[in-house]
Short mmCIF file of C-alpha atoms and ligand atoms in Angstrom, two decimals:
data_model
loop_
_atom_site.label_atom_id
_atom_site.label_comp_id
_atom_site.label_asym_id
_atom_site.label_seq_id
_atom_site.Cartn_x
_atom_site.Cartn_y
_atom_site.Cartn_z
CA UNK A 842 -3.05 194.23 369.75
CA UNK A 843 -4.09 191.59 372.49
CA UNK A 844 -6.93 189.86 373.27
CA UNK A 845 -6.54 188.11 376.49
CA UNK A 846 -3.60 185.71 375.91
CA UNK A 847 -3.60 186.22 371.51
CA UNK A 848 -1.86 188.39 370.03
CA UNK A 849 -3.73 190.24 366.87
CA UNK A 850 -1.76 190.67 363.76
CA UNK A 851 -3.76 194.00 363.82
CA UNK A 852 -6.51 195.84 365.66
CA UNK A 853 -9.17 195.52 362.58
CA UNK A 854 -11.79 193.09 363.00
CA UNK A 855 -14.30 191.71 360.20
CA UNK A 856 -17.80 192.20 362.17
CA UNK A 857 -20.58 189.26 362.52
CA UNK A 858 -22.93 189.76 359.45
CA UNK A 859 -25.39 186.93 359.71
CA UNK A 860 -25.86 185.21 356.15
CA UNK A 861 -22.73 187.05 355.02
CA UNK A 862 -19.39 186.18 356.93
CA UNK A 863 -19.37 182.74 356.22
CA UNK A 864 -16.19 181.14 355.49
CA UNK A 865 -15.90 181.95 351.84
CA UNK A 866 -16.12 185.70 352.56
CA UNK A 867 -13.64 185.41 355.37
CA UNK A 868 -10.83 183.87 353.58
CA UNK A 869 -11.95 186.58 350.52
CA UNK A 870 -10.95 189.12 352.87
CA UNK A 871 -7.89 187.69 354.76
CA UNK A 872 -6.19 186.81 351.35
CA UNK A 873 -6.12 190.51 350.64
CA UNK A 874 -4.76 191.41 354.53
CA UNK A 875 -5.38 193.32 357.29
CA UNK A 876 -7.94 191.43 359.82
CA UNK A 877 -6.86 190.84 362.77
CA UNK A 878 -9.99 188.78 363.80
CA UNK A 879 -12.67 187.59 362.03
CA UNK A 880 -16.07 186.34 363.13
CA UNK A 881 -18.67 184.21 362.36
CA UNK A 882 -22.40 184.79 361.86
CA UNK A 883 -24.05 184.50 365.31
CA UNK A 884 -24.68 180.88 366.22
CA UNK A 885 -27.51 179.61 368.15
CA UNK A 886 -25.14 177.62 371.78
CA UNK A 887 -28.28 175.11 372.17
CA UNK A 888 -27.83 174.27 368.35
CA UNK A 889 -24.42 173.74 368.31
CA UNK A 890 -24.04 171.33 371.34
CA UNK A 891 -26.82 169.79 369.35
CA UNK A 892 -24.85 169.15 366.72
CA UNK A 893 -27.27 170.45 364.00
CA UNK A 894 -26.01 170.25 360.42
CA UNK A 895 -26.64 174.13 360.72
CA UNK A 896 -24.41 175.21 363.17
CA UNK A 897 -21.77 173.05 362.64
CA UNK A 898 -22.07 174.90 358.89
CA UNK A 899 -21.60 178.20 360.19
CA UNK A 900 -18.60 177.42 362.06
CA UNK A 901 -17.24 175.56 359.80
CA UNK A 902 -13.21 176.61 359.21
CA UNK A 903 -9.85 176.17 357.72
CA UNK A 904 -6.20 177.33 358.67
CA UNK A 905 -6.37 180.13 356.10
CA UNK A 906 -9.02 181.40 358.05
CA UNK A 907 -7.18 182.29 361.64
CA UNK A 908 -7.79 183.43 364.23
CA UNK A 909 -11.34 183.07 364.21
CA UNK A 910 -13.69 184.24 367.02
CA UNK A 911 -17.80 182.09 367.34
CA UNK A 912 -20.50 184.47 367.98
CA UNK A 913 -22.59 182.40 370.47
CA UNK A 914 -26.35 183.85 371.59
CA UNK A 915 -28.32 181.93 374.01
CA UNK A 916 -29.38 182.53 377.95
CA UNK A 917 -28.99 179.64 379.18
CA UNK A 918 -25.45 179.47 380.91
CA UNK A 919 -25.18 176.15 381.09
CA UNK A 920 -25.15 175.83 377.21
CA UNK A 921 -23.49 179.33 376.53
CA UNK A 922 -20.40 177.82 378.82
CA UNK A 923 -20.37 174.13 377.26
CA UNK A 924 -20.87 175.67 373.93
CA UNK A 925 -17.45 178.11 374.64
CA UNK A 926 -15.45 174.52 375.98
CA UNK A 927 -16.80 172.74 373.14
CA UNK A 928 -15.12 175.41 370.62
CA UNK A 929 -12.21 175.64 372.50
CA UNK A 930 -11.66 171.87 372.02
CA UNK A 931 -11.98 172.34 368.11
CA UNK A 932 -9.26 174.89 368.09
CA UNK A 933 -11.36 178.24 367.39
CA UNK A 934 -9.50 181.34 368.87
CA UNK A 935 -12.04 183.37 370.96
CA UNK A 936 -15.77 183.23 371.94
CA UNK A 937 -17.91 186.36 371.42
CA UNK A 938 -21.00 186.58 373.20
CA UNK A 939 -23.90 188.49 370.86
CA UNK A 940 -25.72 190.88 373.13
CA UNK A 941 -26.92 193.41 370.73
CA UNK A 942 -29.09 191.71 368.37
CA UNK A 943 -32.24 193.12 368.36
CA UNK A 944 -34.21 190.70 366.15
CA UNK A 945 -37.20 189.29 368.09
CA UNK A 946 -36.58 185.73 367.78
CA UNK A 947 -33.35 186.12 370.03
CA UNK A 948 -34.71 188.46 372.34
CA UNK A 949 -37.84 186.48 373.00
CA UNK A 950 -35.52 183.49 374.49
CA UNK A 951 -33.63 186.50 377.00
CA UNK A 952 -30.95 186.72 374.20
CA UNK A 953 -29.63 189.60 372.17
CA UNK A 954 -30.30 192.92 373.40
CA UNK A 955 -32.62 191.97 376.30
CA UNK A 956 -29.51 191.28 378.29
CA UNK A 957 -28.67 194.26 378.50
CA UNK A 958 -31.00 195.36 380.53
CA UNK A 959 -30.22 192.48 383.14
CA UNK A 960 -26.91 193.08 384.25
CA UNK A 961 -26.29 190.63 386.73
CA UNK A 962 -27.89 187.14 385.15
CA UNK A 963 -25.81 188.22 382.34
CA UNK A 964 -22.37 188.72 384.47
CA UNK A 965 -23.20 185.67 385.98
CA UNK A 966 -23.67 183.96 382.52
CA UNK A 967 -20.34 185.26 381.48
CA UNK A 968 -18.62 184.18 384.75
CA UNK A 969 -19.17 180.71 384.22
CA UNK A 970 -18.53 180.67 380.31
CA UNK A 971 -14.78 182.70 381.46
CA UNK A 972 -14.23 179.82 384.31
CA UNK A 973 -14.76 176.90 382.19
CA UNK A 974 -12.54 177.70 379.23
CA UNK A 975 -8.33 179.47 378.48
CA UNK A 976 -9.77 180.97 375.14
CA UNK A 977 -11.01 184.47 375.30
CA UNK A 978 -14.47 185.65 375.81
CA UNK A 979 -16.13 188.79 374.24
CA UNK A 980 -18.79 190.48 374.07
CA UNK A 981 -21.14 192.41 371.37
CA UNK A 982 -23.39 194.82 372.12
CA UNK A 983 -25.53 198.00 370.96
CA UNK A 984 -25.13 201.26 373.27
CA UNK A 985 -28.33 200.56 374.86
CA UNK A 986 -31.98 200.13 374.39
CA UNK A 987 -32.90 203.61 373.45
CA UNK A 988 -31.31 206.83 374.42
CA UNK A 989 -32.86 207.16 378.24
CA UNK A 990 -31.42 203.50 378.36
CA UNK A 991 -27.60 203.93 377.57
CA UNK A 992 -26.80 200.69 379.54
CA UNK A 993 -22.91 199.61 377.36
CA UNK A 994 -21.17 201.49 380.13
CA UNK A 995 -22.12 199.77 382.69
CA UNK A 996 -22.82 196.26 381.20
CA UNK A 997 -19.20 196.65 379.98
CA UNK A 998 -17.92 197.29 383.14
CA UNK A 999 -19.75 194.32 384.70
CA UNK A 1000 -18.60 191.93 381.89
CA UNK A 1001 -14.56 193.35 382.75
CA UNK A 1002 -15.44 192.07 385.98
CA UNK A 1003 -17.16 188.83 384.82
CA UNK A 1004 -13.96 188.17 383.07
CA UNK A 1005 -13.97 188.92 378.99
CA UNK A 1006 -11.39 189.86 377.40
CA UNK A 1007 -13.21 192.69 375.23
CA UNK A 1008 -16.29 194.25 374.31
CA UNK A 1009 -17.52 195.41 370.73
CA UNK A 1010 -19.65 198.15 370.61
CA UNK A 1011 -21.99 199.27 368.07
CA UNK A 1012 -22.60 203.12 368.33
CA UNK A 1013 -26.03 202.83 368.26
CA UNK A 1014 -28.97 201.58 370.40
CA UNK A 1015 -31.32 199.37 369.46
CA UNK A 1016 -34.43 201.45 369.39
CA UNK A 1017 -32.04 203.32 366.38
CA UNK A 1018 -31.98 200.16 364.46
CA UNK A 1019 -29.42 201.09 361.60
CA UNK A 1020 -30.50 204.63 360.49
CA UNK A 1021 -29.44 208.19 362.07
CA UNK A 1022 -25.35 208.71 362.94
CA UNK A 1023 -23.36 205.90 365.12
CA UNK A 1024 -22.32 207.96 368.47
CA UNK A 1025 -18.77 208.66 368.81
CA UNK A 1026 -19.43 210.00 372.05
CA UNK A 1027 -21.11 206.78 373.02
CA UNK A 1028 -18.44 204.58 372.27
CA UNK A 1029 -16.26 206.50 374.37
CA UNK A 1030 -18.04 206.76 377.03
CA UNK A 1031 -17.92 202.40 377.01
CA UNK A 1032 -13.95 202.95 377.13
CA UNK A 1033 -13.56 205.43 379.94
CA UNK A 1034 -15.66 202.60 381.71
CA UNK A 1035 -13.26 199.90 381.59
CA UNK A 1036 -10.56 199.37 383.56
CA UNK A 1037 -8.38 197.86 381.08
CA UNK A 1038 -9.53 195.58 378.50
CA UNK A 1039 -9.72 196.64 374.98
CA UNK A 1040 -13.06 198.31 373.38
CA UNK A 1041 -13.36 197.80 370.07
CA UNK A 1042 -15.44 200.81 367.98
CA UNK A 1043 -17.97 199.50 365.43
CA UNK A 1044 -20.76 201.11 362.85
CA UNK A 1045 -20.30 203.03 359.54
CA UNK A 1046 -16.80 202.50 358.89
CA UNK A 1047 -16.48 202.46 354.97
CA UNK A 1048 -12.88 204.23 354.76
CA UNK A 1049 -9.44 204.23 356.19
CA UNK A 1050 -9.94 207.70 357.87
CA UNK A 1051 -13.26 206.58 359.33
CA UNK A 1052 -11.53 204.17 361.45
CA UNK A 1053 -9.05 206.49 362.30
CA UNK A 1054 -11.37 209.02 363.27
CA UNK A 1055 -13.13 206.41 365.40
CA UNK A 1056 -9.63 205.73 366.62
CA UNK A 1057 -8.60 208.78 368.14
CA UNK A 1058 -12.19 210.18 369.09
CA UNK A 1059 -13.13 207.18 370.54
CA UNK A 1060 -9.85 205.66 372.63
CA UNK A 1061 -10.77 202.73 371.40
CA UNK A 1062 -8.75 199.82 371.06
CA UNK A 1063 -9.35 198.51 367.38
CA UNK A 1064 -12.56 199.13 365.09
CA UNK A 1065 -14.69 196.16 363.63
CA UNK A 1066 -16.04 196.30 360.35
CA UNK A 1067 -19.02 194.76 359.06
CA UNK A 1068 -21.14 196.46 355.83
CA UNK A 1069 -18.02 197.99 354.75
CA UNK A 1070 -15.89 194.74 354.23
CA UNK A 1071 -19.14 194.33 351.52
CA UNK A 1072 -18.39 197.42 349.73
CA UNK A 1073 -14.89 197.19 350.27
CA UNK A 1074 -12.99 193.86 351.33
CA UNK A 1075 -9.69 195.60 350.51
CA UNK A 1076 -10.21 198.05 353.77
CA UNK A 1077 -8.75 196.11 356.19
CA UNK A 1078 -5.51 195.98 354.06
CA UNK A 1079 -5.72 199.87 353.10
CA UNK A 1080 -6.81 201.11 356.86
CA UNK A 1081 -3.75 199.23 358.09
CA UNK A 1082 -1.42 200.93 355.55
CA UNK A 1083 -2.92 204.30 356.00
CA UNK A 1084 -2.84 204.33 360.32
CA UNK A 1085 0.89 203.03 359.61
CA UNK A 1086 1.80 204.87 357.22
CA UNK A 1087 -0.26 207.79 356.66
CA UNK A 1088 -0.70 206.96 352.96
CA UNK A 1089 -3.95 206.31 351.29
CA UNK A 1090 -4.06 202.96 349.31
CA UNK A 1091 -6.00 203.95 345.35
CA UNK A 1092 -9.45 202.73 344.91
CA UNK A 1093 -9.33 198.76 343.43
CA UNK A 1094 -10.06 199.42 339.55
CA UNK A 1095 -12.73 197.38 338.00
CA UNK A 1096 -10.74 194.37 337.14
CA UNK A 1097 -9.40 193.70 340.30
CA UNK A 1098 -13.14 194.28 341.99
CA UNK A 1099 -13.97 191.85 339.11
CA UNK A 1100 -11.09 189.22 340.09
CA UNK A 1101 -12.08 189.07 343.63
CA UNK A 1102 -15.91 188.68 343.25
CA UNK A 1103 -14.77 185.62 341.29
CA UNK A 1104 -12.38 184.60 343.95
CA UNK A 1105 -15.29 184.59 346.12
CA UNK A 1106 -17.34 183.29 343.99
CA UNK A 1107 -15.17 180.17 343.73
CA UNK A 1108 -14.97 179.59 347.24
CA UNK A 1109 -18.90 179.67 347.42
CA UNK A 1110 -18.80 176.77 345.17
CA UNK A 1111 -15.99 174.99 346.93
CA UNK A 1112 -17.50 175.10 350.65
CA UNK A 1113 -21.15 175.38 349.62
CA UNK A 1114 -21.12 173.23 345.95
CA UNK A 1115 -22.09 174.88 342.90
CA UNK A 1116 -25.95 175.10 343.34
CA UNK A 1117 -25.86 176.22 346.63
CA UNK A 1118 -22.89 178.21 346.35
CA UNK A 1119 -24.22 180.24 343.22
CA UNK A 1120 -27.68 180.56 344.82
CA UNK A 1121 -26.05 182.31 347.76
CA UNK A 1122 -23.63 184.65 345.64
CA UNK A 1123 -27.10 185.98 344.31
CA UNK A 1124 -27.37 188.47 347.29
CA UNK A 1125 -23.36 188.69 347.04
CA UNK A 1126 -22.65 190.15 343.54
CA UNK A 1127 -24.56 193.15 343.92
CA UNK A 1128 -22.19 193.94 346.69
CA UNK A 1129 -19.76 193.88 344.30
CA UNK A 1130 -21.55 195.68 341.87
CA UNK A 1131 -22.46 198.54 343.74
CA UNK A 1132 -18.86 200.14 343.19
CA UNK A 1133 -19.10 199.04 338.97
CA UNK A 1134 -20.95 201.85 338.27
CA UNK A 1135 -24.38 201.31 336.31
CA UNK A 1136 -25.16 198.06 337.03
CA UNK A 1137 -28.79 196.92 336.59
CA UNK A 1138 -27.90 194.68 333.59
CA UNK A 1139 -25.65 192.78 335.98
CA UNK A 1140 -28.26 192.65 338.98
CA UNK A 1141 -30.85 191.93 337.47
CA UNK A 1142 -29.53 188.80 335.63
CA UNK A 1143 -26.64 187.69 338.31
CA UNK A 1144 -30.44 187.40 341.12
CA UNK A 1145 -31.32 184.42 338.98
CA UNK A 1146 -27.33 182.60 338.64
CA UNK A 1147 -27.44 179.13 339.41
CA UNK A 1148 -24.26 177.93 337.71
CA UNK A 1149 -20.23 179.22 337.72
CA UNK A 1150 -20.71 178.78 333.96
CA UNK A 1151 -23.74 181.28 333.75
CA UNK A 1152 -21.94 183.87 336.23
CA UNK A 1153 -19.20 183.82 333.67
CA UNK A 1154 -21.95 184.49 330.76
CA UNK A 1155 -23.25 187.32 332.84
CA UNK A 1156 -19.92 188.66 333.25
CA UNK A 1157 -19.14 188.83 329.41
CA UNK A 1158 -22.72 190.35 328.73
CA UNK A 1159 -22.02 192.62 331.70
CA UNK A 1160 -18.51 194.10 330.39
CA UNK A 1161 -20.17 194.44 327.03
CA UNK A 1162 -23.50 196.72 327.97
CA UNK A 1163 -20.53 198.85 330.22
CA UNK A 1164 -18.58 199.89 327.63
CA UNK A 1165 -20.66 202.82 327.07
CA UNK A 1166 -20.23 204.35 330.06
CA UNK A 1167 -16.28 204.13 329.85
CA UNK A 1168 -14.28 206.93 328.23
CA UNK A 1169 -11.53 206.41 325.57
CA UNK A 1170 -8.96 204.90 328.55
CA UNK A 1171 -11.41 202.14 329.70
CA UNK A 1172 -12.26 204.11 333.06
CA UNK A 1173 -16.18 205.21 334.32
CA UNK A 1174 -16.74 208.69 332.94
CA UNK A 1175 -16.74 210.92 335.90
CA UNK A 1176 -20.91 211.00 335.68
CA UNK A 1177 -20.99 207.31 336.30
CA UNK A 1178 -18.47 206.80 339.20
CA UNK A 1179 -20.19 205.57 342.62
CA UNK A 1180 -19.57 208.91 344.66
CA UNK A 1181 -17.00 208.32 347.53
CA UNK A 1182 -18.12 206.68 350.58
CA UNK A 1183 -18.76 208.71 353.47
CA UNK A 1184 -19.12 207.35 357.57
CA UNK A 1185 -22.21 208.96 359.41
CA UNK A 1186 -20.40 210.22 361.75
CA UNK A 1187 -18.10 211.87 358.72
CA UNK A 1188 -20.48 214.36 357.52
CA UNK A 1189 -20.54 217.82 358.29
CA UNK A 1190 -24.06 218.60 360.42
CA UNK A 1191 -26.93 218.90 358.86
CA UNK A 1192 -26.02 217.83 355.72
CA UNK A 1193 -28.24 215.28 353.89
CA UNK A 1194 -27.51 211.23 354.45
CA UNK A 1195 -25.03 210.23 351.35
CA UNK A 1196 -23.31 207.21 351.10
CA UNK A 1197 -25.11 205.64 353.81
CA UNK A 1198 -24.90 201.39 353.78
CA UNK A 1199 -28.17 199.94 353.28
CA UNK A 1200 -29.12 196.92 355.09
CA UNK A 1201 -29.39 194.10 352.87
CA UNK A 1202 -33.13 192.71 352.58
CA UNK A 1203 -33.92 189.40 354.22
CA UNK A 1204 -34.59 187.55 357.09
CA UNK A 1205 -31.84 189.60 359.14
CA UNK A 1206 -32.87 192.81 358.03
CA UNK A 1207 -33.78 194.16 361.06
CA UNK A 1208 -30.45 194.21 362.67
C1 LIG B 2520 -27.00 191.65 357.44
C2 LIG B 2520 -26.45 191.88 358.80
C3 LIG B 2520 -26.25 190.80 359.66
C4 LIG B 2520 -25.73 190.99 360.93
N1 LIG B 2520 -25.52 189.92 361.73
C5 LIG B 2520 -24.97 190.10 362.97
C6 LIG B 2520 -24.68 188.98 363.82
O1 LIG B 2520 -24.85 187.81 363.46
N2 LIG B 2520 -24.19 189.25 365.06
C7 LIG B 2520 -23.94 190.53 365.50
O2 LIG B 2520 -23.50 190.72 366.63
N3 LIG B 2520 -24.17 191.59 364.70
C8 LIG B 2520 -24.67 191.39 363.46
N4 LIG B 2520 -24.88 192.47 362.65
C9 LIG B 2520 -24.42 193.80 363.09
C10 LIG B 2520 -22.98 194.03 362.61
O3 LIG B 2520 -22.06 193.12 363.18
C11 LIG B 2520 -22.49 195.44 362.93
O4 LIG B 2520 -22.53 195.63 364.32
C12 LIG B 2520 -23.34 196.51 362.27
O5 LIG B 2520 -23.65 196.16 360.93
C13 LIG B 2520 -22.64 197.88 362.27
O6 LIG B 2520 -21.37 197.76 361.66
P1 LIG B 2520 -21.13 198.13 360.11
O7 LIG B 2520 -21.71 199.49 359.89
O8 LIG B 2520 -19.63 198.09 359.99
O9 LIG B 2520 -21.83 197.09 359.30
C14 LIG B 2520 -25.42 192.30 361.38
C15 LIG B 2520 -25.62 193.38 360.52
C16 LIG B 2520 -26.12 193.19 359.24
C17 LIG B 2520 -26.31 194.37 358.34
#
């Protein structure tokens, strides 16, 4: 698919998880296949022109890890457009605009989800970020405030005018934080309002036919995935191969789950150094983990890792207390398997949440 002038090696995009989709998780996911765009946790324009250690961090890159897209937030144009030229000048592919967060702290400065609600300063902000740089702009955004408030429509329709190249929508207002179903219906409605650039469908989607469902009920151009690359980093790979082929990939077995957390795991270390690195794979693991089966001897030991050398000692102590749940071929009796994931917008009505993606605790937990 295109965006503006790139061409996509497919329409799956890793979504912006703040604190998650730094650059050792991207390249995790692009050495199995299937993104078509990855981006980074939002960054804060004013920082970045700043040149604080921070920001510079977050986008931190490498060639394995193109085409990459910066999720900007600020509201003041002046630094959301020399923030865009300045990563155009470092090579990154595309600059998404966040307009959907609704944590305070971005809203506060006129950020985030508060722009929705002010149409024109915001096409006006756009404008001059499209005029000033050849790389794409996009732009990420909730349905609306609440649901008298369904403003994506419209705001997407003003941004196609503005100039971006694409607009990501979460299927669910703000006021619905991350609970109750992601709106289908809403999401379509944000592609019958563009004239022509691509919508891309976001929220929920944990399995090959959950994108394609989005797909087709939707019209949207692509699907981004955030929480489900977290479960799952192999679904880009298996949702291309099942909307070309029609096939369903099998479920990664244990050891290969196993061989990419430590995959990860080493690039941690490499772009973060081995404190650092282990200290943040303490929120990772359990990612991981949560498709092991039983697992609370490996959380509650792998919260506290500090070295590559003591992950490793986990591991072996981990393998060992699992053996009883295994049957006489090495696999999960059926009791202990994770059940199968399940998109809101998947299960039949009325029936009770299952399979639903928590948010993960900490400072961004309010997304
Ligand atoms: C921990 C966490 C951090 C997030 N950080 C960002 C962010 O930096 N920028 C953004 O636009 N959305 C952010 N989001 C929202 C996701 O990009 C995505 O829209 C949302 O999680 C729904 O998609 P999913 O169900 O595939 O995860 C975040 C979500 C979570 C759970």
């Amino acid at each position: 698919m295109r965006l503006g002038p790139l061409t996509l090696a497919s329409n799956l995009f890793l979504s912006p998880l703040a604190g998650y989709t730094n650059l050792p998780f991207r390249l995790t996911v692009r050495e199995l296949g299937g993104v078509g765009l990855a981006t980074t946790d939002l960054v804060n324009a004013r920082s970045l022109l700043e040149k604080k250690a921070q920001a510079l961090k977050l986008i931190e890159t490498l060639p394995a890890d193109r085409p990459l897209a910066v999720q900007l937030f600020g509201s003041v144009p002046e630094e959301m457009r020399d923030a865009a030229v300045y990563l155009e000048s470092l090579g990154i592919a595309s600059a998404d605009i966040n307009m959907g967060c609704p944590v305070r702290k971005v809203c506060r400065v006129g950020g985030g989800s508060a722009m929705m609600t002010e149409l024109d300063r915001t096409a006006r902000l756009v404008r001059g970020m499209v005029d000033a740089v050849k790389i794409p702009i996009s732009a990420k955004m909730r349905l609306g405030w609440d649901d008298e408030n369904i403003t994506a429509p419209d705001l997407a329709r003003a941004l196609e005018d503005a100039g971006v190249a694409a607009v990501f929508v979460h299927g669910r207002t703000r006021q619905q934080g991350f609970s109750g179903t992601v709106n289908l219906a809403g999401i379509r409605a944000v592609v019958q309002a563009v004239k022509a650039i691509p919508v891309i469908g976001n929220g929920d989607v944990t399995t090959p036919e959950a994108a394609k469902m989005m797909l087709e009920q939707t019209g949207c151009a692509g699907v981004s995935i955030g929480r489900g690359a977290f479960y799952n980093p192999w679904i880009f790979q298996h949702t291309l191969h099942y909307l070309q082929t029609g096939e369903l990939s099998s479920e990664p077995t244990f050891e290969e789950r196993v061989r990419l957390m430590c995959r990860h795991l080493d690039l941690m270390i490499e772009v973060f150094g081995e404190d650092h690195g282990c200290r943040m794979f303490r929120k990772v693991a359990p990612w991981y983990a949560k498709r092991f089966g039983p697992v609370n001897e490996f959380n509650k030991r792998v919260v506290l890792v500090s070295s590559r050398a003591g992950f490793y000692e986990i591991l072996d102590y981990y393998r060992r207390w699992r053996q009883q749940f295994l049957d006489e071929t090495g696999e999960l009796k059926p009791r202990f398997r994770p059940p199968p994931m399940t998109a809101s917008f998947m299960q039949p009505p009325g029936a009770a949440p299952s399979g639903n993606i928590p948010v993960p605790k900490g400072p961004v937990e309010v997304w």
